Coordinates of C-alpha atoms and ligand atoms in Angstrom, one line a residue:
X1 CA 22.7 -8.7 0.9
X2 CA 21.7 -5.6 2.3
X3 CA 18.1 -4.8 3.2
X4 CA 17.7 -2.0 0.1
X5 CA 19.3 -4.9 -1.8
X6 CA 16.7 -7.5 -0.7
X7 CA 13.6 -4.7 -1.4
X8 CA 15.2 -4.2 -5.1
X9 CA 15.6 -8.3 -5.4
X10 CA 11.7 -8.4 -4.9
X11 CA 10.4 -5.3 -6.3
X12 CA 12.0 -7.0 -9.5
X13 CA 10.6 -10.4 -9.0
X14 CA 7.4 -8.9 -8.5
X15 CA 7.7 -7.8 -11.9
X16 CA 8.8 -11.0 -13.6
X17 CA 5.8 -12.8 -11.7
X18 CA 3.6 -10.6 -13.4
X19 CA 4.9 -9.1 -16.9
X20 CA 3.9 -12.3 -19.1
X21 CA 0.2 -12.0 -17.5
X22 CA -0.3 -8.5 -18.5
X23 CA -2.3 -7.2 -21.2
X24 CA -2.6 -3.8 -23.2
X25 CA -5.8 -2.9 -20.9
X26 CA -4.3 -4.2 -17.8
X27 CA -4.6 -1.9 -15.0
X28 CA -2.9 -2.6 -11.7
X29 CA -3.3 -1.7 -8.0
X30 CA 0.1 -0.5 -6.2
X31 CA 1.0 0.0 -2.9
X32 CA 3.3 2.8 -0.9
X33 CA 6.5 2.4 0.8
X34 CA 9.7 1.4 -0.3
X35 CA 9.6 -1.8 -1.6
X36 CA 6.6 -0.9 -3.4
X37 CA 8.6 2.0 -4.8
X38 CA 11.7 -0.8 -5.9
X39 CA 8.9 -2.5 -7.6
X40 CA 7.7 0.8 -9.3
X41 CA 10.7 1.4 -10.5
X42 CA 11.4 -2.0 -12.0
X43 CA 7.9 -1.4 -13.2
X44 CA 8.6 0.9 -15.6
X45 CA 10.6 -0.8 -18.4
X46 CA 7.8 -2.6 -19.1
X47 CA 5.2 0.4 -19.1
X48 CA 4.1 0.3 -22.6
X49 CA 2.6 -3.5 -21.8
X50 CA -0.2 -2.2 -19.9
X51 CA -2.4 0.6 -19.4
X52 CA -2.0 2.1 -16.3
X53 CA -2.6 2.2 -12.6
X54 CA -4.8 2.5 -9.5
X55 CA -2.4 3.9 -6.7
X56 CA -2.8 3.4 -2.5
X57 CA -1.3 6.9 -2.1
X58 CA -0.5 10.3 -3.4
X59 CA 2.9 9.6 -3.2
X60 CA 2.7 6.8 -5.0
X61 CA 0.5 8.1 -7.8
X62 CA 3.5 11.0 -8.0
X63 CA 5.9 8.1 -8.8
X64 CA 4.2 6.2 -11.2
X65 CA 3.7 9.4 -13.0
X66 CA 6.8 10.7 -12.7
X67 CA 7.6 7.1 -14.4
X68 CA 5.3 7.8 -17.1
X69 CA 2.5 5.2 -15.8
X70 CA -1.0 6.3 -16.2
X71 CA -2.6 6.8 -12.9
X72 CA -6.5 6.1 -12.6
X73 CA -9.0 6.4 -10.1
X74 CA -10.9 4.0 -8.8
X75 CA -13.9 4.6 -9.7
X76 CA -13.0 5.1 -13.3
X77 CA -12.1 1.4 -13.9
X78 CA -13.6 -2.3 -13.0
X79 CA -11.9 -5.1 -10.9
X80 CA -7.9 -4.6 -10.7
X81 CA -6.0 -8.1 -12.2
X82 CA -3.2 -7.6 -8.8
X83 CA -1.9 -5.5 -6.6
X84 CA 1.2 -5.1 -5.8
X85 CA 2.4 -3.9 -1.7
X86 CA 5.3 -4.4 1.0
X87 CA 4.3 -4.7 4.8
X88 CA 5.4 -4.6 7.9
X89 CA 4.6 -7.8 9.3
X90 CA 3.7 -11.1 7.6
X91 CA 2.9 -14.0 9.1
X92 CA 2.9 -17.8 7.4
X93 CA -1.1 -17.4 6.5
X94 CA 0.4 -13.7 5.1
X95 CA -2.0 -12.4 7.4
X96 CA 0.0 -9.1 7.3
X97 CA 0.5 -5.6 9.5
X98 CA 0.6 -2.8 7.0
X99 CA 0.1 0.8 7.5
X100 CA 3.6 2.1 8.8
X101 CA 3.7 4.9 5.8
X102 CA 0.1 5.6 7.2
X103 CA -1.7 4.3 3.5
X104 CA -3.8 1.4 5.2
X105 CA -6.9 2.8 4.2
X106 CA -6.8 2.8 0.3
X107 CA -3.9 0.4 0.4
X108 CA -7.1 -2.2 2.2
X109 CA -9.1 -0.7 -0.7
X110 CA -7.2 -1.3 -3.7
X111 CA -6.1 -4.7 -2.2
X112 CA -9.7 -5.5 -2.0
X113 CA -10.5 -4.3 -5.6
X114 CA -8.1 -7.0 -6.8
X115 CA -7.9 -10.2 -7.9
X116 CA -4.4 -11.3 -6.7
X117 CA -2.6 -9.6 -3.9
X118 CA 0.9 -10.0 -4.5
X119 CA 2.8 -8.7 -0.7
X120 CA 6.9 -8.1 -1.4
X121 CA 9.1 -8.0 1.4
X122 CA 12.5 -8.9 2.9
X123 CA 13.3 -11.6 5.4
X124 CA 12.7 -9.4 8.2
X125 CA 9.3 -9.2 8.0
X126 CA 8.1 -13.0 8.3
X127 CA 7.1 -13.2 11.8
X128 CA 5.5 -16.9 13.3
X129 CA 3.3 -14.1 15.5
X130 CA 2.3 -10.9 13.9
X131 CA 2.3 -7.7 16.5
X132 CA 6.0 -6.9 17.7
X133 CA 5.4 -3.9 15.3
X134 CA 2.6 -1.4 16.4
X135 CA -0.8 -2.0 14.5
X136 CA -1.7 1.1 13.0
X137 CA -4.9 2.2 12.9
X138 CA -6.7 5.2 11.2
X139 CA -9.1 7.6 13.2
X140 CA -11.4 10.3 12.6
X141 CA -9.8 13.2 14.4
X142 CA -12.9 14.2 16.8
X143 CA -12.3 10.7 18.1
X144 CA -9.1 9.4 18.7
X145 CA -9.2 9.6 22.5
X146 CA -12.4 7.3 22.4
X147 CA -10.8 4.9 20.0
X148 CA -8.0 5.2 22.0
X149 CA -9.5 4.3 25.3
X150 CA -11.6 1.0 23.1
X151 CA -8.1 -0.1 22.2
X152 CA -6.9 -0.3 25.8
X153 CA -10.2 -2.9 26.2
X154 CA -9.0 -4.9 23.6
X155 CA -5.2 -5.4 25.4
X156 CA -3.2 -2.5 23.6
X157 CA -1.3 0.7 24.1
X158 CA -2.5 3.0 21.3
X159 CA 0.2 6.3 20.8
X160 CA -0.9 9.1 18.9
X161 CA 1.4 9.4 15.6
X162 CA 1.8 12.7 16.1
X163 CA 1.9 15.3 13.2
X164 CA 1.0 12.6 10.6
X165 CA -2.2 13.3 8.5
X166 CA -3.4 10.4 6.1
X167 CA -4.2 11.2 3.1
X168 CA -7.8 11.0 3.7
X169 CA -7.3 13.9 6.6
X170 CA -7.8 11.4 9.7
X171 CA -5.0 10.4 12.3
X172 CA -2.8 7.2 13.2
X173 CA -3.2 5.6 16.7
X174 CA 0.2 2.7 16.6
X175 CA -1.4 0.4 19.2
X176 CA 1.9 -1.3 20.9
X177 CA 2.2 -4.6 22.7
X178 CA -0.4 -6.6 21.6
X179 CA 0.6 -10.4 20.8
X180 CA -2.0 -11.0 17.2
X181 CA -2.7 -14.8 17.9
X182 CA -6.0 -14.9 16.1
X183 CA -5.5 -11.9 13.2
X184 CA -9.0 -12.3 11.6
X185 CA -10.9 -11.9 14.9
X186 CA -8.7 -8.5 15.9
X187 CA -9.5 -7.0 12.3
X188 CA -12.9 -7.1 13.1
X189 CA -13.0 -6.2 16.5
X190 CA -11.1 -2.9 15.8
X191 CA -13.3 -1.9 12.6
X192 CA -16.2 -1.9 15.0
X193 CA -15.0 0.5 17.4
X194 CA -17.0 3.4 16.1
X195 CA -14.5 6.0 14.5
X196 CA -12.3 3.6 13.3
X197 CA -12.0 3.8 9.3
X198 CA -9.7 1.2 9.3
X199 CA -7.0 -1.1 11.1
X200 CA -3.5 -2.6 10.1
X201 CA -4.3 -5.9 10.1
X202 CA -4.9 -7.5 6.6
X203 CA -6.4 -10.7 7.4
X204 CA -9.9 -11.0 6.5
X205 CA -8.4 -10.5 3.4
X206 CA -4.4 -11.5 3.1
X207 CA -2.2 -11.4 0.7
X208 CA -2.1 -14.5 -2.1
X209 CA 1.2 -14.8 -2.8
X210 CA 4.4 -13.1 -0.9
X211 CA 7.6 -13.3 -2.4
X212 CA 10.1 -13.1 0.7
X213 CA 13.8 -11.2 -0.4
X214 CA 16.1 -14.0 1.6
X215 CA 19.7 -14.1 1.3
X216 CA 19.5 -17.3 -0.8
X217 CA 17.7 -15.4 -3.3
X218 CA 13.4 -14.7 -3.5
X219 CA 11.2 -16.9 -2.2
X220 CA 7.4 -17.5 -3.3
X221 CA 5.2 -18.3 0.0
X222 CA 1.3 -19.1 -0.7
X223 CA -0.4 -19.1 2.5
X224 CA 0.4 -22.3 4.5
Ligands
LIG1 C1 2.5 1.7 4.0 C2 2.7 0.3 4.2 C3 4.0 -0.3 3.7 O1 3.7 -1.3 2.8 C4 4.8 -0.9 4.8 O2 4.9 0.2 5.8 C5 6.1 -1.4 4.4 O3 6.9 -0.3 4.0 P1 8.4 -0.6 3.5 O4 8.3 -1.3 2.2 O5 9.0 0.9 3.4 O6 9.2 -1.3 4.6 O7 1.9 -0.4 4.6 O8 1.3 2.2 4.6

């Protein structure tokens, strides 16, 4: 199977894993990228089973709608039943890297806001040590060359994604090279540089469930 082929086979299963538990005023966090986008578009047969959603990006919110999925804020509604993302990385704790379409921040938000964080992925992304791909992390502009020079501290080699605003107007430093062996400590370290808003790393709070597109069909992984 191909790798769009493996994204569509979990997008899907995401779906079936969740379509029995929904109710009429269900609302659901989703996530950006492509796999989440497979899994909005499987999504939306079953659109008149719930109410709506909380998206982790404008271009995400544009998809749901353009599916016909109601898309709230936040702020307009209480604790979200799942959420629904791809990553970049995921380790066997599904400790995970996320951020390479540059949605960390609300993506960490709406993952937070939710009771069951459902991460979708293929086989490439299971990794026994997260960190061959860059940790993002999102900067206030006045200070990426601060944050920059904190990340070198912490054993990394930060490059400015250049000509990439988020959607909440900051900056992306991809911080190359660094070997994650203890995810939850990292997370924290790199929130407290001062001008961080937020880092890659999902591990104080990793996903619950990640169903892994393999060639021998979907697996379900719960953190070992
Ligand atoms: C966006 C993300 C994505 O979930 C991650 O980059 C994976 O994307 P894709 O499903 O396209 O491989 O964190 O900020």
């Amino acid at each position: 199977m191909t790798q769009d082929e493996l994204k569509k086979a979990v997008g899907q299963a995401a779906v079936d894993f969740i379509k029995d538990k929904l109710e009429e005023n269900s609302v659901i966090g989703v996530g950006t990228g492509s796999t989440a986008n497979c899994f909005i578009d499987a999504l939306a047969a079953y659109k008149d089973r719930f109410d709506g959603a909380v998206a982790s990006s404008e271009a995400t919110a544009k998809r749901l709608k353009d599916h016909g999925i109601p898309v709230y804020d936040l702020n307009a509604v209480g604790e979200l039943e799942f959420y629904i993302d791809g990553a970049d990385e995921s380790n066997h704790l599904l400790h995970l890297i996320k951020g390479g379409g540059a949605a960390l921040t609300r993506e960490k938000i709406v993952a937070a806001a939710s009771k069951t964080f459902i991460c979708i992925a293929d086989q490439s992304k299971l990794v026994d040590t997260l960190g061959a791909f860059p940790l993002p992390v999102e900067v206030i502009p006045m200070a990426r060359s601060y944050v920059a020079r904190e990340l070198v501290k912490l054993g990394g080699d930060p490059v400015y994604r250049a000509g990439v605003t988020t959607d909440n107007g900051n900056v992306i430093l991809d911080v190359h090279n660094m070997r994650i062996t203890d995810p939850v400590a990292l997370e924290l370290a790199i929130n407290n540089i001062v001008g961080v808003v937020t880092n890659g790393l999902f591990a104080a709070r990793p996903a619950d469930v990640l169903l892994l597109g393999t060639s021998e069909g979907v697996k379900t992984l719960k953190a070992e």
